[in-house]
XYZ file of C-alpha atoms in Angstrom:
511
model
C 1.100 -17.227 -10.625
C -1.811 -15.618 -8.825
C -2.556 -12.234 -9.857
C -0.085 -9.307 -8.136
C -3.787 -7.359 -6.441
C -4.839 -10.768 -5.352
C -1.739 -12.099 -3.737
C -1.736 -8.759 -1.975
C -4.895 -8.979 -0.889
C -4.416 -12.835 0.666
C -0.940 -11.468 2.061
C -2.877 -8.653 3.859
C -5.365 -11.095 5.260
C -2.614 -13.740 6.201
C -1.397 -11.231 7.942
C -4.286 -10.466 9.654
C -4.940 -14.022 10.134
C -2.218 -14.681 12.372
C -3.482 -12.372 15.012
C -7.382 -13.756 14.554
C -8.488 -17.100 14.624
C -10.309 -18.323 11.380
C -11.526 -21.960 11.333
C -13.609 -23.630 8.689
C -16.309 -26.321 8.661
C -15.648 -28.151 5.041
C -18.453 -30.673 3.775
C -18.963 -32.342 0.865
C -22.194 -31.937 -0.953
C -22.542 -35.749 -1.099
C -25.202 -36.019 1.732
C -26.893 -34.080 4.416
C -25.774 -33.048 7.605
C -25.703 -35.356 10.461
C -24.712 -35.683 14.160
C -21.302 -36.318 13.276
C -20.846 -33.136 10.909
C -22.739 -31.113 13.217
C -20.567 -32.204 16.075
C -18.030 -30.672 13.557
C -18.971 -27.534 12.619
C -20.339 -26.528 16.534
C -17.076 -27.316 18.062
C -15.496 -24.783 15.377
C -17.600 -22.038 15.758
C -17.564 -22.454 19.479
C -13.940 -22.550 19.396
C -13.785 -19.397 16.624
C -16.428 -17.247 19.074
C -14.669 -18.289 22.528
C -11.559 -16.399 21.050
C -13.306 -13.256 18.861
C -12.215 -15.439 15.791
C -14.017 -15.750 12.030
C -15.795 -19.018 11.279
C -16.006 -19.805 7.078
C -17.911 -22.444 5.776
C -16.448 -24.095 2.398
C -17.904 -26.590 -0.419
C -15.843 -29.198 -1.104
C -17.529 -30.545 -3.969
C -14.159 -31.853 -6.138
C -15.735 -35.399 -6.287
C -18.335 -34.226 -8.584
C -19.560 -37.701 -9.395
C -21.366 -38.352 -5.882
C -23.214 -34.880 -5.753
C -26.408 -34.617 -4.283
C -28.295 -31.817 -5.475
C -29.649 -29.518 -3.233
C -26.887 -30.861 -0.355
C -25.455 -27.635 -0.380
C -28.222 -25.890 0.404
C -29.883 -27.975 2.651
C -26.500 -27.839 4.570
C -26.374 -23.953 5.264
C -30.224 -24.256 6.308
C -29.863 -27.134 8.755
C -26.030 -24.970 10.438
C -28.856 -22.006 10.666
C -31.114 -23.641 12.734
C -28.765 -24.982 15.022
C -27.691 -20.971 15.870
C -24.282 -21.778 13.497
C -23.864 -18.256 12.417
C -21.363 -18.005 9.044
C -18.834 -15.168 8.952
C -17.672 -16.417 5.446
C -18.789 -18.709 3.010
C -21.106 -19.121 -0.251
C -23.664 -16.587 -0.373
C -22.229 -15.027 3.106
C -19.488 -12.642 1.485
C -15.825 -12.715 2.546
C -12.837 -11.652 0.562
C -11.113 -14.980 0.200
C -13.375 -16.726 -1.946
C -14.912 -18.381 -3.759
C -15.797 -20.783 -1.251
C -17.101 -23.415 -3.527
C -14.025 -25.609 -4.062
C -15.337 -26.433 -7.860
C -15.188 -22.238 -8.640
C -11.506 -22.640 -7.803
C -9.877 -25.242 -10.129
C -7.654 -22.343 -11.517
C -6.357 -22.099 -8.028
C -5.154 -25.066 -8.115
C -3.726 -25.696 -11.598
C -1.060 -22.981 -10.660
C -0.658 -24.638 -6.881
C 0.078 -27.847 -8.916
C 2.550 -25.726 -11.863
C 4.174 -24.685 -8.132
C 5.149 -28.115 -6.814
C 5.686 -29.642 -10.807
C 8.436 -27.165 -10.905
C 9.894 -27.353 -7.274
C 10.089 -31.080 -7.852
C 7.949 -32.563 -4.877
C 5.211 -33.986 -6.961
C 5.317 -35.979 -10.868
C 3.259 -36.627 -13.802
C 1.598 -40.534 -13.595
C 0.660 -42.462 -16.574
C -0.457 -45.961 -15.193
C -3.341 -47.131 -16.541
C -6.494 -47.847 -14.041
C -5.660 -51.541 -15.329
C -2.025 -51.544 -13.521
C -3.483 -50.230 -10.596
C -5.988 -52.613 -10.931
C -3.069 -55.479 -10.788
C -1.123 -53.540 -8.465
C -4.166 -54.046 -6.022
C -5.072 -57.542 -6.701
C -1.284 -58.768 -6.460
C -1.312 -56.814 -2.919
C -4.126 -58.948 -1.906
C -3.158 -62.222 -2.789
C 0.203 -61.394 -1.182
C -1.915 -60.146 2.139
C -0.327 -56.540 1.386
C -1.796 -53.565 1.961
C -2.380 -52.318 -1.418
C 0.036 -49.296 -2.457
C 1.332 -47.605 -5.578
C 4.187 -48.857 -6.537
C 5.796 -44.980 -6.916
C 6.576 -46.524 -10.993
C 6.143 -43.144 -12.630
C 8.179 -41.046 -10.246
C 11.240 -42.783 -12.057
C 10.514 -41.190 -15.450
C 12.752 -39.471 -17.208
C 12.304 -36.003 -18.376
C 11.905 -37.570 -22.069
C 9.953 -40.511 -21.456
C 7.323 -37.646 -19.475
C 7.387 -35.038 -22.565
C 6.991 -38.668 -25.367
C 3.747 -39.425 -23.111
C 2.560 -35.891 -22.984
C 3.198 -35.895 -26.945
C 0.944 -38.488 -27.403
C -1.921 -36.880 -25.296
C -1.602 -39.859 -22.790
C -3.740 -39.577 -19.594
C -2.359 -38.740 -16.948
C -2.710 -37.519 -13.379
C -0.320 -35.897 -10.405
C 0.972 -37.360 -7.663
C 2.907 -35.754 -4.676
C 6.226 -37.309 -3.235
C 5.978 -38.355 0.395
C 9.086 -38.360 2.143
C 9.651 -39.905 5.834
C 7.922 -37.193 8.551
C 9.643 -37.600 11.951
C 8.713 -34.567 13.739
C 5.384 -35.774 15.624
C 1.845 -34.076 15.220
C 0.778 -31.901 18.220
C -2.787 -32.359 17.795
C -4.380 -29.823 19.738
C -6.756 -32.847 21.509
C -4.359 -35.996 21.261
C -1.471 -34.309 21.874
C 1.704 -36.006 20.317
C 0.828 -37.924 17.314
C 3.821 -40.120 15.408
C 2.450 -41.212 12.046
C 5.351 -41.524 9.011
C 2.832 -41.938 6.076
C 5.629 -43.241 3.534
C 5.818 -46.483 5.377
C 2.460 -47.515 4.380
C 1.460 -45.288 1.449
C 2.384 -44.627 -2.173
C 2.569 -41.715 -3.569
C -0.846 -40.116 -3.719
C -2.755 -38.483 -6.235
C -3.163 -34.792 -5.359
C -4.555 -33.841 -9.005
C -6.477 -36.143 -10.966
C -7.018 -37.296 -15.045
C -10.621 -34.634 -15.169
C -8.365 -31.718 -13.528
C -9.736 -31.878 -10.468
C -7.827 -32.084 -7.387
C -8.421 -34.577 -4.195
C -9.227 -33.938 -0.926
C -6.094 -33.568 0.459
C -4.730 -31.545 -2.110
C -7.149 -29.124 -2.458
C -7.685 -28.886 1.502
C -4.153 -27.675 2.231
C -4.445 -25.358 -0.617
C -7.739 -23.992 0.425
C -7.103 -23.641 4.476
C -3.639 -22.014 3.371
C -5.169 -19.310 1.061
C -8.215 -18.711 3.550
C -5.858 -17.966 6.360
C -6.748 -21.013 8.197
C -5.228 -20.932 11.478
C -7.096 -24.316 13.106
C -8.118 -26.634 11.986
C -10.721 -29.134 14.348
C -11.915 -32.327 12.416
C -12.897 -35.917 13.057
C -10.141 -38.413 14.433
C -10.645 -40.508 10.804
C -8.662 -37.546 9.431
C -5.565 -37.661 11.869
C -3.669 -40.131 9.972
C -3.729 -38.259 6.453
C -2.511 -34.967 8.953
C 1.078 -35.924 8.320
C 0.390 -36.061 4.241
C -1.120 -32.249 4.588
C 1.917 -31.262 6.707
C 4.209 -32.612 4.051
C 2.384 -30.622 1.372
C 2.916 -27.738 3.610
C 6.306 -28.229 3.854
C 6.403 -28.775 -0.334
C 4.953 -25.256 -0.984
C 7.201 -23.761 2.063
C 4.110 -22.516 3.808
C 3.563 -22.395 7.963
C 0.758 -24.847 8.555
C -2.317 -24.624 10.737
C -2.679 -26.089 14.272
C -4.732 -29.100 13.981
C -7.148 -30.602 16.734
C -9.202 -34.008 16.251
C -12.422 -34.397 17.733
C -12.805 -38.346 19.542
C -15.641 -40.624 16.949
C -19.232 -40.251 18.275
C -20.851 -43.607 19.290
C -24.453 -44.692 20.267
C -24.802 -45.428 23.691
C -23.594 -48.846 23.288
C -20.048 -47.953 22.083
C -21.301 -48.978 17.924
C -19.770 -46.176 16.010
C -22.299 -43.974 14.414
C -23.200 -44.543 10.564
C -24.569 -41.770 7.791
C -26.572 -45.195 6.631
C -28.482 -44.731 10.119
C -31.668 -42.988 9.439
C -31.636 -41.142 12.930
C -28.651 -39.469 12.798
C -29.281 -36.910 10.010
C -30.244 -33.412 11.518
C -33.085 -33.300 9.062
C -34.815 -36.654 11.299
C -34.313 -34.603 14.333
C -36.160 -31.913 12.490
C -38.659 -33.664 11.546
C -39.290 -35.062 14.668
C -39.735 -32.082 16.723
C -36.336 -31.521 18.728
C -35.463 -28.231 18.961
C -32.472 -26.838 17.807
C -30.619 -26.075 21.526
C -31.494 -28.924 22.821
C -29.231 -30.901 19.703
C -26.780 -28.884 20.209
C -26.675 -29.308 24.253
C -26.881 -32.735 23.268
C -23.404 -32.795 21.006
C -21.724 -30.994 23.180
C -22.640 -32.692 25.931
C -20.944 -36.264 24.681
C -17.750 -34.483 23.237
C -16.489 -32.746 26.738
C -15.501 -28.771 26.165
C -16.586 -27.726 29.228
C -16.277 -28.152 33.098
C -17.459 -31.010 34.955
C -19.610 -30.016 37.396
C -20.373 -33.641 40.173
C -23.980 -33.375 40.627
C -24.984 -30.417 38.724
C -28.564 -30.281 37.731
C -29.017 -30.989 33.972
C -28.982 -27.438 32.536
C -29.877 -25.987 28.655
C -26.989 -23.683 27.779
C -27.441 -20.617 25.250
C -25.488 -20.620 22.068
C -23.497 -17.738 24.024
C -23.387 -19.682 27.389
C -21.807 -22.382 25.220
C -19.193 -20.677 23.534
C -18.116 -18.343 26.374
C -17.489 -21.421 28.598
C -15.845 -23.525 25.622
C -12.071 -24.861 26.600
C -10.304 -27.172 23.687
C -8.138 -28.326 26.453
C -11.345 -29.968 27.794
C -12.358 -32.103 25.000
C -12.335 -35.682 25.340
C -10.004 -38.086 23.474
C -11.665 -41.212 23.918
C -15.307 -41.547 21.807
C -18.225 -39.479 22.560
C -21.232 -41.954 23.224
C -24.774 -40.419 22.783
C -27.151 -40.858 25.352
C -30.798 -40.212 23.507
C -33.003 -40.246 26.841
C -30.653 -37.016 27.351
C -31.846 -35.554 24.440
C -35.503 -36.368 25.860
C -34.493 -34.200 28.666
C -33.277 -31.525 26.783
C -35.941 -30.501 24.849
C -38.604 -30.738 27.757
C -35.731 -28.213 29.233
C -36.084 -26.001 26.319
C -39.966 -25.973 26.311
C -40.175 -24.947 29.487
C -37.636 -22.338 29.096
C -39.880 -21.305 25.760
C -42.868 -20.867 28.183
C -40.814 -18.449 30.506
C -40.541 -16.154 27.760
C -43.567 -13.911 26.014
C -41.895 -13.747 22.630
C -40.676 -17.197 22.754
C -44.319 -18.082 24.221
C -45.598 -16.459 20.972
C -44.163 -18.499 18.807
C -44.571 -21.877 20.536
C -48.237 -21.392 20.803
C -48.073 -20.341 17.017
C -46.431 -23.340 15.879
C -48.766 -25.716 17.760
C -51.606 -24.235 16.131
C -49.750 -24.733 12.931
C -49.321 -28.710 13.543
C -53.084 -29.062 14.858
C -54.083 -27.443 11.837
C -51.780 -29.898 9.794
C -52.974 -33.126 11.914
C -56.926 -31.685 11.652
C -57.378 -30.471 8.169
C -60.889 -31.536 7.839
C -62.180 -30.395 11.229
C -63.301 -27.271 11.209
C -64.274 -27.213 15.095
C -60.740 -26.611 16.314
C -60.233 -25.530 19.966
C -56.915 -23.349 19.276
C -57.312 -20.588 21.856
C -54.005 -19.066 23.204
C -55.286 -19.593 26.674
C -55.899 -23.254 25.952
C -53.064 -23.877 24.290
C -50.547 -22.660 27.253
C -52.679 -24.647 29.871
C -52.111 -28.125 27.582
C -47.920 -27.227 27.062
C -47.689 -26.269 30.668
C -49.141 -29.385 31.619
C -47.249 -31.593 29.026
C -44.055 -29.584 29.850
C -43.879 -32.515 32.406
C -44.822 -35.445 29.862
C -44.415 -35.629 26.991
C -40.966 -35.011 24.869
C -42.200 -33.651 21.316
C -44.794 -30.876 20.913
C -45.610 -33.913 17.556
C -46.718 -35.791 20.343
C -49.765 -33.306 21.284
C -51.036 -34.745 17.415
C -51.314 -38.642 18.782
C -54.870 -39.584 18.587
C -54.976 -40.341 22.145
C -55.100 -36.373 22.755
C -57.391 -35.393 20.047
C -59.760 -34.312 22.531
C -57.276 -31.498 23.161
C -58.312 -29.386 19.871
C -61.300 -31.504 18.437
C -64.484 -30.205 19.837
C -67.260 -33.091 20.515
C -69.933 -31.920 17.698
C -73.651 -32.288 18.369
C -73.564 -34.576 21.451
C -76.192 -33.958 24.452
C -76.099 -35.256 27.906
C -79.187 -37.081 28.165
C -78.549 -39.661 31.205
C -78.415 -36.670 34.172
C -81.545 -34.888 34.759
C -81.226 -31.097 34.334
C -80.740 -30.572 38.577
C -77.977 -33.113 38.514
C -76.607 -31.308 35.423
C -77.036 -27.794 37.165
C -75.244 -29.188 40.307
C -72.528 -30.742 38.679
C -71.784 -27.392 37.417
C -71.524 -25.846 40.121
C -69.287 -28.525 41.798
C -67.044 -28.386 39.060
C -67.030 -24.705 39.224
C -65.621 -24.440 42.821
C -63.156 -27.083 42.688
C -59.478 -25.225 43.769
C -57.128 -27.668 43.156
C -57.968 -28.987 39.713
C -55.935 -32.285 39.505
C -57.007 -35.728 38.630
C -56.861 -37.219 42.093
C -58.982 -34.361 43.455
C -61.370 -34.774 40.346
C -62.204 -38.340 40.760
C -62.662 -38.101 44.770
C -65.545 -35.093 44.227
C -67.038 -37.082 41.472
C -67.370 -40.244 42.655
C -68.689 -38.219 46.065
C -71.080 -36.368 43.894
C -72.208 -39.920 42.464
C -72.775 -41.043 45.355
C -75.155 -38.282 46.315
C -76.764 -38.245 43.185
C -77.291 -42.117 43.742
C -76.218 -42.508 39.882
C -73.880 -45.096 38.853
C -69.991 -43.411 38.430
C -68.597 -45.459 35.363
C -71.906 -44.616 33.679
C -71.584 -40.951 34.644
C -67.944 -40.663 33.414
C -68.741 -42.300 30.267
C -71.203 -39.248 29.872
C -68.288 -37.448 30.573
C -65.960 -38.113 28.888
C -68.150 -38.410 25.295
C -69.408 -34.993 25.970
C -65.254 -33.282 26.958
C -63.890 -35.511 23.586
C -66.151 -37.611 21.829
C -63.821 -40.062 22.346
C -64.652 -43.937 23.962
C -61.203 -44.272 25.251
C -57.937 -42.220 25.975
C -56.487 -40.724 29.334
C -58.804 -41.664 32.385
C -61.735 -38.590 32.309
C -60.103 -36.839 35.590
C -57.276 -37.034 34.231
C -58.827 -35.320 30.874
C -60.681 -32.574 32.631
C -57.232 -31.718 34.340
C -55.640 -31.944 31.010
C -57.949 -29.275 29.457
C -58.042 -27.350 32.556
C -61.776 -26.198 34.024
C -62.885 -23.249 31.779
C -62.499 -25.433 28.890
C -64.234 -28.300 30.405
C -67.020 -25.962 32.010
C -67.229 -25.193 28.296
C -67.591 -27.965 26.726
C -70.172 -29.272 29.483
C -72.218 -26.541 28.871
C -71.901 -27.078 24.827
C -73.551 -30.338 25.584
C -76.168 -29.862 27.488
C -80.327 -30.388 26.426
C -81.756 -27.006 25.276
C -84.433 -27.401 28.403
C -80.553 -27.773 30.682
C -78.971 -24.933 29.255
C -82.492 -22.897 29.881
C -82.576 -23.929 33.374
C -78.889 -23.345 34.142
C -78.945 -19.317 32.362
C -81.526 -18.755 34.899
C -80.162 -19.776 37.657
């Protein structure tokens, strides 16, 4: 049995546990996170903060054949960034660990002693080559392939022979017929009796390592569990945990299942999609609100408001307004333009805010640096920079997108070009015309220039080619109106100036 300070101490906290939530977001290591385990974990820590409650994180790494090194901690970094914040878990503290499920296999040799002696589960010899047979005969027959239950016949002295004879072996647990229905917390009553369809399943396997289910219920008991919210795939092994519950005489959890998240077109989402893992998102640009606005915002949780304007909620906003009662049953489909929509919200809402500000001009210096690494003529002024995100606020999705070649012109400076098809008066006045434009937008632009043009008798695509390789350097890209409104009219007063003839720039000081 457990040690008599540590079953105190897990008696204490039970204790506590009943008046405090405590939920639990339980990966494998086998992969990184993705939509689907995000959706996960957010709708447990919303649920755990709505109600003052504990949210632990746990490794379930017991299938240690499909690790995936650095999972683990990849995991914890991606639940960060999202605004997941861990009250327990690996590396996070909390009395009721460890939270790593392979630092607990003594745990669970003396849960199995437990239900070896109270009779509800059995030593199993069968070869993999029976079960092998047992599955193929299932097949032909158009059965759904089952254990047989052969070994659960044994006799005390046909077990101890085998055990003499160091025969492998693993454990299975006895199901029994469940007739009391599951009140899931989402579905409400579910009737599932897992003995019709299942054998006996293995709860502790030949290495000494216990399954899923096994080491779940054993886990969430100890850790003072008190709901549990998973995907709908796990709702039909709920009535196995409950009878595992019932085998160790323990109360069990509540359980909730959250509804499969689809794409848009009903398809159910896949880990072997590219564009689901949070890392893509990442990668791409989205920022971490607008994901989670997005999850939430295909699961239900909340109030339905007819007509409300799309809005970016807080982590806080989110979990004070959370309601379980309000989550969908039916699947969640994911509408990507949303998520478009969202993270235009949230870099506007960055713009509102001088700290926030900060840092959003700070990391788009950091990607033009990373796009530009040979190009030491870099227009990265703070100024600048908020004029171009205010104005692609509107746009563009991504601040990646401010990289595309199309916008170079934004942060490349045109290097030793000079104006050389306007005289130095037409230069001088075009200046000043520039200078006292008010409203400096691209439809205003191109009606003073092509005025000016005309004045000047010069020909206007000529003159906003002149233009436009003395703003960017560039031959094509946004229409040069357009680009002087883009990089607003100091900058382009600027770069004019950079570009004019010595004999221009003498004329124009002295004027």
């Amino acid at each position: 049995m457990l040690k008599i300070s540590r079953r105190l101490l897990i008696q204490q906290c039970l204790r506590h546990a009943h008046t405090q939530v405590r939920v639990r977001f339980a990966p494998s290591p086998t992969g990184h996170l993705h939509l689907g385990g995000l959706r996960t974990a957010l709708y447990n820590f919303l649920y755990a903060r709505h109600l003052g409650g504990k949210f632990l994180l746990r490794i379930e790494d017991t299938d240690q054949a499909r690790l995936v090194p650095g999972a683990s901690e990849r995991l914890v970094e991606d639940l960060l960034w999202a605004g997941i914040e861990i009250d327990e878990g690996p590396g996070f503290g909390g009395q009721l660990g460890p939270y790593v499920q392979s630092q607990r296999t003594e745990t669970y040799s003396k849960a199995i002693e437990e239900l070896l002696r109270n009779g509800t589960a059995y030593r199993c010899f069968c070869t993999e080559r029976r079960l092998d047979l047992l599955r193929k005969e299932a097949l032909r027959t158009r059965q759904v392939p089952r254990y047989d239950n052969k070994c659960r016949h044994l006799t005390p002295a046909e077990v101890d022979s085998l055990l003499a004879k160091e025969t492998p072996h693993c454990i299975r647990f006895k199901l029994t017929d469940h007739e009391e229905p599951l009140e899931d917390l989402i579905y409400g009553q579910v009737h599932h009796n897992v003995s019709d369809t299942e054998g006996d399943p293995v709860v502790m396997k030949s290495d000494q390592f216990p399954t899923y289910h096994f080491a779940n219920v054993v886990d969430d008991h100890l850790m003072g569990i008190t709901h549990v919210l998973r995907g709908v795939e796990w709702q039909i092994s709920t009535t196995k945990h409950l009878l595992l519950y019932k085998a160790f005489g323990w109360q069990p959890p509540k359980f909730g299942h959250l509804p499969l998240l689809v794409n848009a077109d009903g398809t159910k989402l896949s880990k072997r999609q590219g564009d689901i893992g949070i890392q893509h998102f990442r990668e791409r640009g989205y920022f971490p609100q607008a994901l989670v606005n997005y999850v939430v915002s295909a699961g239900g949780g909340f109030e339905h408001r007819a007509n409300a304007k799309q809005q970016l909620l807080s982590m806080r906003e989110l979990y004070e307004q959370f309601h379980i009662e309000r989550v969908n049953s039916h699947p969640s489909r994911l509408n990507p333009e949303l998520l478009d929509d969202l993270n235009r919200l949230e870099i506007v809402q960055r713009l509102s805010g001088n700290e926030s500000q900060t840092k959003l001009v700070k990391l788009v210096q950091q990607l033009v640096k990373q796009a530009y690494p040979q190009q030491p003529n870099l227009d990265l002024a703070e100024d600048h920079i908020l004029d171009v995100l205010h104005w692609s606020s509107k746009r563009l999705v991504l601040l990646q997108d401010l990289r595309s070649s199309k916008l170079s012109f934004l942060w490349v400076k045109p290097s030793d070009y000079q104006i050389k098809d306007l005289t130095a008066g037409q230069l001088a006045h075009l200046l000043q015309l520039i200078n006292a434009i008010q409203n400096f937008h691209k439809d205003e632009l191109n009606v003073k220039l092509k005025s000016f043009a005309q004045k000047e008798n010069i020909k206007f695509p000529q003159m906003m080619k002149t233009l436009r390789a003395a703003l960017s350097g560039l031959k094509e890209g946004p229409g040069v109106a357009e680009m002087m409104e883009i990089l607003g009219k100091a900058v382009t007063l600027e770069r004019l100036k950079e570009a004019l003839p010595k004999e221009s720039v003498h004329l124009e000081q002295h004027q």
